[in-house]
mmCIF file of C-alpha atoms in Angstrom:
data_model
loop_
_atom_site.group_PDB
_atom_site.id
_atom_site.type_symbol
_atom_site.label_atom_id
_atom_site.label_comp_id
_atom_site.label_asym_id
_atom_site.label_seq_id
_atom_site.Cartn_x
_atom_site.Cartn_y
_atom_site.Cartn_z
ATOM 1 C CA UNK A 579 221.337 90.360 -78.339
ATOM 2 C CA UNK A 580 221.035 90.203 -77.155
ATOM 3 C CA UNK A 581 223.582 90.252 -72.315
ATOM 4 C CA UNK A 582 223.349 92.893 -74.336
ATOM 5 C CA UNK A 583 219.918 91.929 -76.461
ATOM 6 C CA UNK A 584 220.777 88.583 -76.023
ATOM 7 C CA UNK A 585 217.851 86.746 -77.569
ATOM 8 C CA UNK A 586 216.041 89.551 -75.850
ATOM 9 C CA UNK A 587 212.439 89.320 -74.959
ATOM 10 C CA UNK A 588 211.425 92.844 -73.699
ATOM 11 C CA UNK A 589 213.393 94.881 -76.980
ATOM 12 C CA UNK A 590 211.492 93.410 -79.307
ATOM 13 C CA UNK A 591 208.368 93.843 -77.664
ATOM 14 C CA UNK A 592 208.932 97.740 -78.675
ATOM 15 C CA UNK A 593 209.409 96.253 -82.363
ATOM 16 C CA UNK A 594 205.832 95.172 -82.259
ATOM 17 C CA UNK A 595 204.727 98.710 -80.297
ATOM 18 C CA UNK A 596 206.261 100.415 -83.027
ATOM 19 C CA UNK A 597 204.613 98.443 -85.519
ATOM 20 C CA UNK A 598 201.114 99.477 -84.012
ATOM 21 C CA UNK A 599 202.157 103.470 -84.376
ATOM 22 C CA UNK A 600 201.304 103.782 -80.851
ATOM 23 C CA UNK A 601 202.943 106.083 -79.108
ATOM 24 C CA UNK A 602 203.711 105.799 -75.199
ATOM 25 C CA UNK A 603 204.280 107.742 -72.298
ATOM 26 C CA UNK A 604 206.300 105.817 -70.709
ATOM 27 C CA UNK A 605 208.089 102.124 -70.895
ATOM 28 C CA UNK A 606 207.580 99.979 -67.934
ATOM 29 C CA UNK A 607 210.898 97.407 -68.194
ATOM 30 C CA UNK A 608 211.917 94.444 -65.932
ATOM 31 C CA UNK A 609 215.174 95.864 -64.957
ATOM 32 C CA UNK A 610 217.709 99.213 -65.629
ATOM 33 C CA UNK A 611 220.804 97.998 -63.789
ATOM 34 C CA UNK A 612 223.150 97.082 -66.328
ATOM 35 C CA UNK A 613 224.820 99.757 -68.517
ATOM 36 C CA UNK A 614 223.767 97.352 -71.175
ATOM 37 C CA UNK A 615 220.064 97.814 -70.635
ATOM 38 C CA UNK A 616 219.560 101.815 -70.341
ATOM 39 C CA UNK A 617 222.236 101.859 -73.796
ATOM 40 C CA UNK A 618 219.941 99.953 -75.939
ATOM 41 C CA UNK A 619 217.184 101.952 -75.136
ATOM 42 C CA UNK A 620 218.754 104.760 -75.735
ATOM 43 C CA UNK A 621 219.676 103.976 -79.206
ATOM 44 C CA UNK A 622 216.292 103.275 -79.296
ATOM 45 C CA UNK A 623 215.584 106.558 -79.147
ATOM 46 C CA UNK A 624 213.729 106.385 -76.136
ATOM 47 C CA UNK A 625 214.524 109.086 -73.554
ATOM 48 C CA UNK A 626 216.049 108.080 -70.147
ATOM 49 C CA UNK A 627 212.909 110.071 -68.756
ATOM 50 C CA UNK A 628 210.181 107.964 -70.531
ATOM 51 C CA UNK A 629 211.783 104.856 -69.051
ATOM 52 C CA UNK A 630 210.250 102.982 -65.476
ATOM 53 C CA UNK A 631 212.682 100.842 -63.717
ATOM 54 C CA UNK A 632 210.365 97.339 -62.856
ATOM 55 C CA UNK A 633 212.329 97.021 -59.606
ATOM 56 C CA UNK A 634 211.611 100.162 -58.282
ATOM 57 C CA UNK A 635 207.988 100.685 -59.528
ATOM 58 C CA UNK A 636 206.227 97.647 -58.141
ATOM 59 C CA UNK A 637 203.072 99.025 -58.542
ATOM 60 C CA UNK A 638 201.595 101.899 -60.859
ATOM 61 C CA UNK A 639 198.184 103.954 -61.720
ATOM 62 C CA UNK A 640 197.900 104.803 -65.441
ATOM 63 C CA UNK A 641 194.717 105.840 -67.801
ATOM 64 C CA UNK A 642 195.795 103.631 -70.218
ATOM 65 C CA UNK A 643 197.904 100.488 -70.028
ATOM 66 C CA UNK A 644 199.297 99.055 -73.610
ATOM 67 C CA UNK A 645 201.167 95.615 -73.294
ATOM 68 C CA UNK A 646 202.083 93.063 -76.164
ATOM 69 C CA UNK A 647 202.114 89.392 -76.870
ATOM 70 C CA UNK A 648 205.372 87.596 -76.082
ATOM 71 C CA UNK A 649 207.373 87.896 -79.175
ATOM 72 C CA UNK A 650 208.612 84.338 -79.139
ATOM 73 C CA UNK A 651 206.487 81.960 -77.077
ATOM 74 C CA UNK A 652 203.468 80.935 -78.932
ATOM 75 C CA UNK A 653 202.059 77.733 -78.007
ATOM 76 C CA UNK A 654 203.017 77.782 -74.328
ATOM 77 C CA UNK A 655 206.080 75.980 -74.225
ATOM 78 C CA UNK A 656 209.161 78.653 -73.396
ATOM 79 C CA UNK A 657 211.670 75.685 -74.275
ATOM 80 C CA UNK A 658 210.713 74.672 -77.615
ATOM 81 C CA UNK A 659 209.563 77.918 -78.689
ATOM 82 C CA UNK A 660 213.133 79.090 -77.545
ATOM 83 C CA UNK A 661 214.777 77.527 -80.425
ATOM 84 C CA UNK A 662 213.178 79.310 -83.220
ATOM 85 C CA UNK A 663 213.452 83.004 -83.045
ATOM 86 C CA UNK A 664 210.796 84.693 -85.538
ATOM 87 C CA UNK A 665 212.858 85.931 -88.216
ATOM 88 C CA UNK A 666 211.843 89.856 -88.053
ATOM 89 C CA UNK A 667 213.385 89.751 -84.705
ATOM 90 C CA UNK A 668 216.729 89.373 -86.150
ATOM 91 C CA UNK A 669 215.825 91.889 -89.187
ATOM 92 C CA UNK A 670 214.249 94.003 -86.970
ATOM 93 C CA UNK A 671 217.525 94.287 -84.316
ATOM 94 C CA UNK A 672 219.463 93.879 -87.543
ATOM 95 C CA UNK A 673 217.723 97.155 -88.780
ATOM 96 C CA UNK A 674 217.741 99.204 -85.598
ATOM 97 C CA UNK A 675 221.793 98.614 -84.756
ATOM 98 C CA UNK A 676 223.672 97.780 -87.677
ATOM 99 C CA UNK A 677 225.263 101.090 -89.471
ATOM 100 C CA UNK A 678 227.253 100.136 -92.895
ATOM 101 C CA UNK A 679 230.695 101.820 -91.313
ATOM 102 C CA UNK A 680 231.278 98.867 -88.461
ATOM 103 C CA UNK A 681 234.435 97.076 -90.568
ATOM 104 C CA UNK A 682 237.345 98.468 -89.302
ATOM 105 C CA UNK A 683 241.478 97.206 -89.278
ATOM 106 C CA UNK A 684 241.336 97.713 -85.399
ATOM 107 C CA UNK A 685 238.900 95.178 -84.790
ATOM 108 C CA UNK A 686 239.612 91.428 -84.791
ATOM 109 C CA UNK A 687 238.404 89.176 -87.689
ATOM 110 C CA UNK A 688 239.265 86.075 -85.151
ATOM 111 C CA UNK A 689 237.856 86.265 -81.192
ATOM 112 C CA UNK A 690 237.238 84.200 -78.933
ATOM 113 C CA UNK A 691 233.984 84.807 -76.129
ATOM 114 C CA UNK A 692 236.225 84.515 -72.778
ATOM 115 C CA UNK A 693 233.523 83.698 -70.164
ATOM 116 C CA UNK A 694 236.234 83.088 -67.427
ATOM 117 C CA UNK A 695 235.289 86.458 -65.972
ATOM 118 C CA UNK A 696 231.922 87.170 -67.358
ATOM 119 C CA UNK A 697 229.883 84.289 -65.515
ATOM 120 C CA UNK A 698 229.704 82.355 -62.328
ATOM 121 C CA UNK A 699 232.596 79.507 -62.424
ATOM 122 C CA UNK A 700 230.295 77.648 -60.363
ATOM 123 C CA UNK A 701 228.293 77.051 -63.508
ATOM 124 C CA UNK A 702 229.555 76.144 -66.957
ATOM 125 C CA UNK A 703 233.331 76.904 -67.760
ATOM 126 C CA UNK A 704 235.550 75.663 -69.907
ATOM 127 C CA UNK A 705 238.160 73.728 -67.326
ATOM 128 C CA UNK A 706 241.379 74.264 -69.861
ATOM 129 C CA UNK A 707 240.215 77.628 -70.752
ATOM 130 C CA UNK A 708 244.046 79.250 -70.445
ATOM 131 C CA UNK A 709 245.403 76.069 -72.685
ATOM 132 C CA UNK A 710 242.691 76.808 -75.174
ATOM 133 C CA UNK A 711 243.528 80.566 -75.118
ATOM 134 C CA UNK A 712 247.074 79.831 -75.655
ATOM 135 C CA UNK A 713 246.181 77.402 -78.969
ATOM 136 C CA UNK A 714 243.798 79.855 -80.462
ATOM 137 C CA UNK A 715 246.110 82.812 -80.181
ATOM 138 C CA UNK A 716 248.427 80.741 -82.612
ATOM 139 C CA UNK A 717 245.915 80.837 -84.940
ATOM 140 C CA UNK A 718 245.108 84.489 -84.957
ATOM 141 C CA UNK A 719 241.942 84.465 -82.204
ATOM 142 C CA UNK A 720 241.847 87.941 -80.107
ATOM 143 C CA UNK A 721 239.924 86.182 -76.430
ATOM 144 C CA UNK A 722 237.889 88.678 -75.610
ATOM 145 C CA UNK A 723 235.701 89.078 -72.198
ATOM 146 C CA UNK A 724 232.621 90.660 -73.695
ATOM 147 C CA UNK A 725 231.926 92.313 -70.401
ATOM 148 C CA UNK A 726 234.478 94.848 -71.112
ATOM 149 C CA UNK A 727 232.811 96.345 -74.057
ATOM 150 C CA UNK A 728 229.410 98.093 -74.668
ATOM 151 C CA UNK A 729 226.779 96.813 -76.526
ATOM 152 C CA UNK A 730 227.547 98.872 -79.059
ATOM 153 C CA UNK A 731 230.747 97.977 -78.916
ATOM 154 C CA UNK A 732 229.357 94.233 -78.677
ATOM 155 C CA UNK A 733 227.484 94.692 -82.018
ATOM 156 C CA UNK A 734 230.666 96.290 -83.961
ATOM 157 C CA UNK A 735 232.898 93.376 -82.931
ATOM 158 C CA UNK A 736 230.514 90.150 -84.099
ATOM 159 C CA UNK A 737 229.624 92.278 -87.206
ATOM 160 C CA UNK A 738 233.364 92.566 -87.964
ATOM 161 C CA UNK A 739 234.488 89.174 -87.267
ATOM 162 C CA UNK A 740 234.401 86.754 -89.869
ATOM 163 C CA UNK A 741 235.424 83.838 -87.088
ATOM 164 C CA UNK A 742 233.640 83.230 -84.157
ATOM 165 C CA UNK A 743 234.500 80.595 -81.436
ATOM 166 C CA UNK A 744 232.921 80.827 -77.536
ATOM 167 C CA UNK A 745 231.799 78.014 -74.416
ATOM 168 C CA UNK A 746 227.421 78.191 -75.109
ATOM 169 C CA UNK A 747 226.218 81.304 -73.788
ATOM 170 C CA UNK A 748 224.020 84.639 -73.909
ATOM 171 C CA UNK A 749 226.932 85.979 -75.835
ATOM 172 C CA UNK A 750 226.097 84.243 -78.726
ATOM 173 C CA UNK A 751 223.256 85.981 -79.214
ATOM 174 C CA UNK A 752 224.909 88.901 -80.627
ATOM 175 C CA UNK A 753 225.957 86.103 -84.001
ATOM 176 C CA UNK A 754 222.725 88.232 -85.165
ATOM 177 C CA UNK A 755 224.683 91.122 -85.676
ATOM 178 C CA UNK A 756 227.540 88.867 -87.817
ATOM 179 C CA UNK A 757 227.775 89.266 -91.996
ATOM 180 C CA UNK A 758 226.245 86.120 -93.882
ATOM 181 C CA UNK A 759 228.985 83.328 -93.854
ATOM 182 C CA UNK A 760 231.044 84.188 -90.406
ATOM 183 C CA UNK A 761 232.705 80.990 -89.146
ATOM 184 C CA UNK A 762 231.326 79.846 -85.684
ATOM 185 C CA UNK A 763 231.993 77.000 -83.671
ATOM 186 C CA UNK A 764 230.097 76.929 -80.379
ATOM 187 C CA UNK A 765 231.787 74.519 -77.619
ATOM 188 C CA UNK A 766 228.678 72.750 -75.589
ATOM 189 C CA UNK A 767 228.357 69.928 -73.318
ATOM 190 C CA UNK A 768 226.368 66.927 -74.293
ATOM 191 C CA UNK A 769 223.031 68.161 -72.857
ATOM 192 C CA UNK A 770 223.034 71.413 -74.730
ATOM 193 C CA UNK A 771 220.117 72.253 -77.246
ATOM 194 C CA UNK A 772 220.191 73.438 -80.452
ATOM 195 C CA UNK A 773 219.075 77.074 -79.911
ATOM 196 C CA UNK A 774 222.436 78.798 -81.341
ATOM 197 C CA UNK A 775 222.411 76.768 -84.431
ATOM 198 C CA UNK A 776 219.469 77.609 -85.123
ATOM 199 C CA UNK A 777 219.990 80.791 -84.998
ATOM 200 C CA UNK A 778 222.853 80.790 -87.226
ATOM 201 C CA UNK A 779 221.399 79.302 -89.508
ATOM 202 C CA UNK A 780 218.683 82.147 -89.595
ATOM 203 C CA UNK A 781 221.298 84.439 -90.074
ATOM 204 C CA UNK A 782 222.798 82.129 -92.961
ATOM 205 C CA UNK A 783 226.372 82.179 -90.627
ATOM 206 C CA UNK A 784 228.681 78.709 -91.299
ATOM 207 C CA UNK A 785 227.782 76.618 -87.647
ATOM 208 C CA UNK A 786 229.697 74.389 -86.217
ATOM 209 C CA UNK A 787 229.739 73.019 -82.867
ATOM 210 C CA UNK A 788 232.135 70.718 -80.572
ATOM 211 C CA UNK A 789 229.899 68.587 -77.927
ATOM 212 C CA UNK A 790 232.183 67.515 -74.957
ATOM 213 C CA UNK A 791 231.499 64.981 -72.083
ATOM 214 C CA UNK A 792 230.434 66.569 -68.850
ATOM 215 C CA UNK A 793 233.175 67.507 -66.464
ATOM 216 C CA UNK A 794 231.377 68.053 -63.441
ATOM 217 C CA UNK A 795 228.742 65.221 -61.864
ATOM 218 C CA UNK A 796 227.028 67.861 -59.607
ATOM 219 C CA UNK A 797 226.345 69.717 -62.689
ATOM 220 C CA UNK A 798 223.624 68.824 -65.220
ATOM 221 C CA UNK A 799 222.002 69.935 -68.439
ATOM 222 C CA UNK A 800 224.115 72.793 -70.099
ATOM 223 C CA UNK A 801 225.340 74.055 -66.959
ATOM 224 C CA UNK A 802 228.100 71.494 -66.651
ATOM 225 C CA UNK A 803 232.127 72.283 -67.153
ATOM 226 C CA UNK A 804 233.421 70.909 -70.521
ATOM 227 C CA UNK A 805 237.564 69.901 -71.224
ATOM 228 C CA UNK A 806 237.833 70.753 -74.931
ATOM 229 C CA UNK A 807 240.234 68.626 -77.067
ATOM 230 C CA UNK A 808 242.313 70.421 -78.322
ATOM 231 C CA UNK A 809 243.718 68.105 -81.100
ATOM 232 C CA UNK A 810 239.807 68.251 -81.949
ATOM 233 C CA UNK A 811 239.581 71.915 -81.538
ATOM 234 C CA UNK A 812 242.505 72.302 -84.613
ATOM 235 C CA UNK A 813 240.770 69.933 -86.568
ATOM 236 C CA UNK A 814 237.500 71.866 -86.523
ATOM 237 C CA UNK A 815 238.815 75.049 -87.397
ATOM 238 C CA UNK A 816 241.545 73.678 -90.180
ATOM 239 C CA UNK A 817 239.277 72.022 -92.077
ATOM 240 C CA UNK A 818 235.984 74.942 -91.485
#
């Protein structure tokens, strides 16, 4: 979900594990240096002591080694496969982190995904992201740098909101975690794919998304800075 799970590929490997009824000893994962990482295990129910950092243990002796198929690339092709998530993934995170209390008055309805100080502004950024911060907030948008929360926190927050507007990003990934019919636009440049919309509509969410004209020359693909109409921008989410 997702930076958090993210579209995650390694979580949902221990969906199919736990499927099998196999127990393990312990779980071998790529990496343990996030916060992010060791808190979604850990609401996993996996204990801390079970769990083998992949950067530290290069190399390991076991009786018995269990591993899994990749939960999303079938046919050998990463890219296309990419674009459409199995749907017991989503149930399946959907199941695991959701609790029915999340709705709460102290959490916006209207945010914003801020990646000004989440990601590398040498890469993809939104070039009038204060002017667009300044026009949202008129319009009830919290902007909200999703670095600052837990994933937990994460999960509460797009399961709350019932209007959703970010640059394309990891963070979208959490839109599994949003109620059926939450608002999303997604801001892209011209050379972005279509993984986030179809993702939303998976989880039956109301997609819309604003493609703007590369910014940036030494840039390609999605990795290029956008200017966002604004005029456009009020447009889209007047007449959602």
């Amino acid at each position: 979900l997702v930076k958090n799970p993210n579209l995650p590929v390694f979580i949902p490997k221990i969906g199919i594990l736990e499927k099998s009824k196999i127990k393990a000893d312990y779980y071998l994962v790529p990496s343990l240096s996030k916060k992010y990482q060791m808190e979604t295990l850990l609401k996993l129910k996996i204990s801390s002591k079970k769990l083998l950092d992949g950067r530290k243990f290069r190399h390991i002796v076991c009786d018995n080694l269990l591993t899994t198929d990749h939960p999303v690339v079938f046919n050998n092709d990463p890219t296309k496969s990419i674009l459409d998530i199995p749907i017991w993934i989503i149930e399946w995170h959907r199941k695991k982190f959701l609790s029915k209390n999340y709705s709460t008055k102290k959490l916006p309805k209207k945010i914003f995904m801020d990646r000004e100080k989440d990601s590398s502004l040498v890469n993809r950024k939104i070039i009038n992201n204060e002017e667009v911060k300044v026009f949202l907030k008129k319009y009830g948008f919290e902007s909200l740098s999703l670095s600052n929360y837990s994933f937990m926190d994460q999960v509460k927050i797009f399961n709350n909101a019932n209007f959703i507007i970010g640059l394309h990003g990891s963070g979208f990934a959490n839109m599994l975690f949003s109620k059926p019919g939450t608002k999303v636009i997604e801001i892209q440049s011209k050379n972005t794919g279509k993984l986030m919309l179809n993702l939303a509509k998976k989880c039956k969410l109301k997609y819309k998304r604003i493609i703007e004209k590369n910014e940036s020359s030494n840039l390609s693909y999605q990795n290029s800075h956008v200017r966002v109409n604004i005029t456009n921008l009020k447009k889209q989410i007047l007449f959602f």
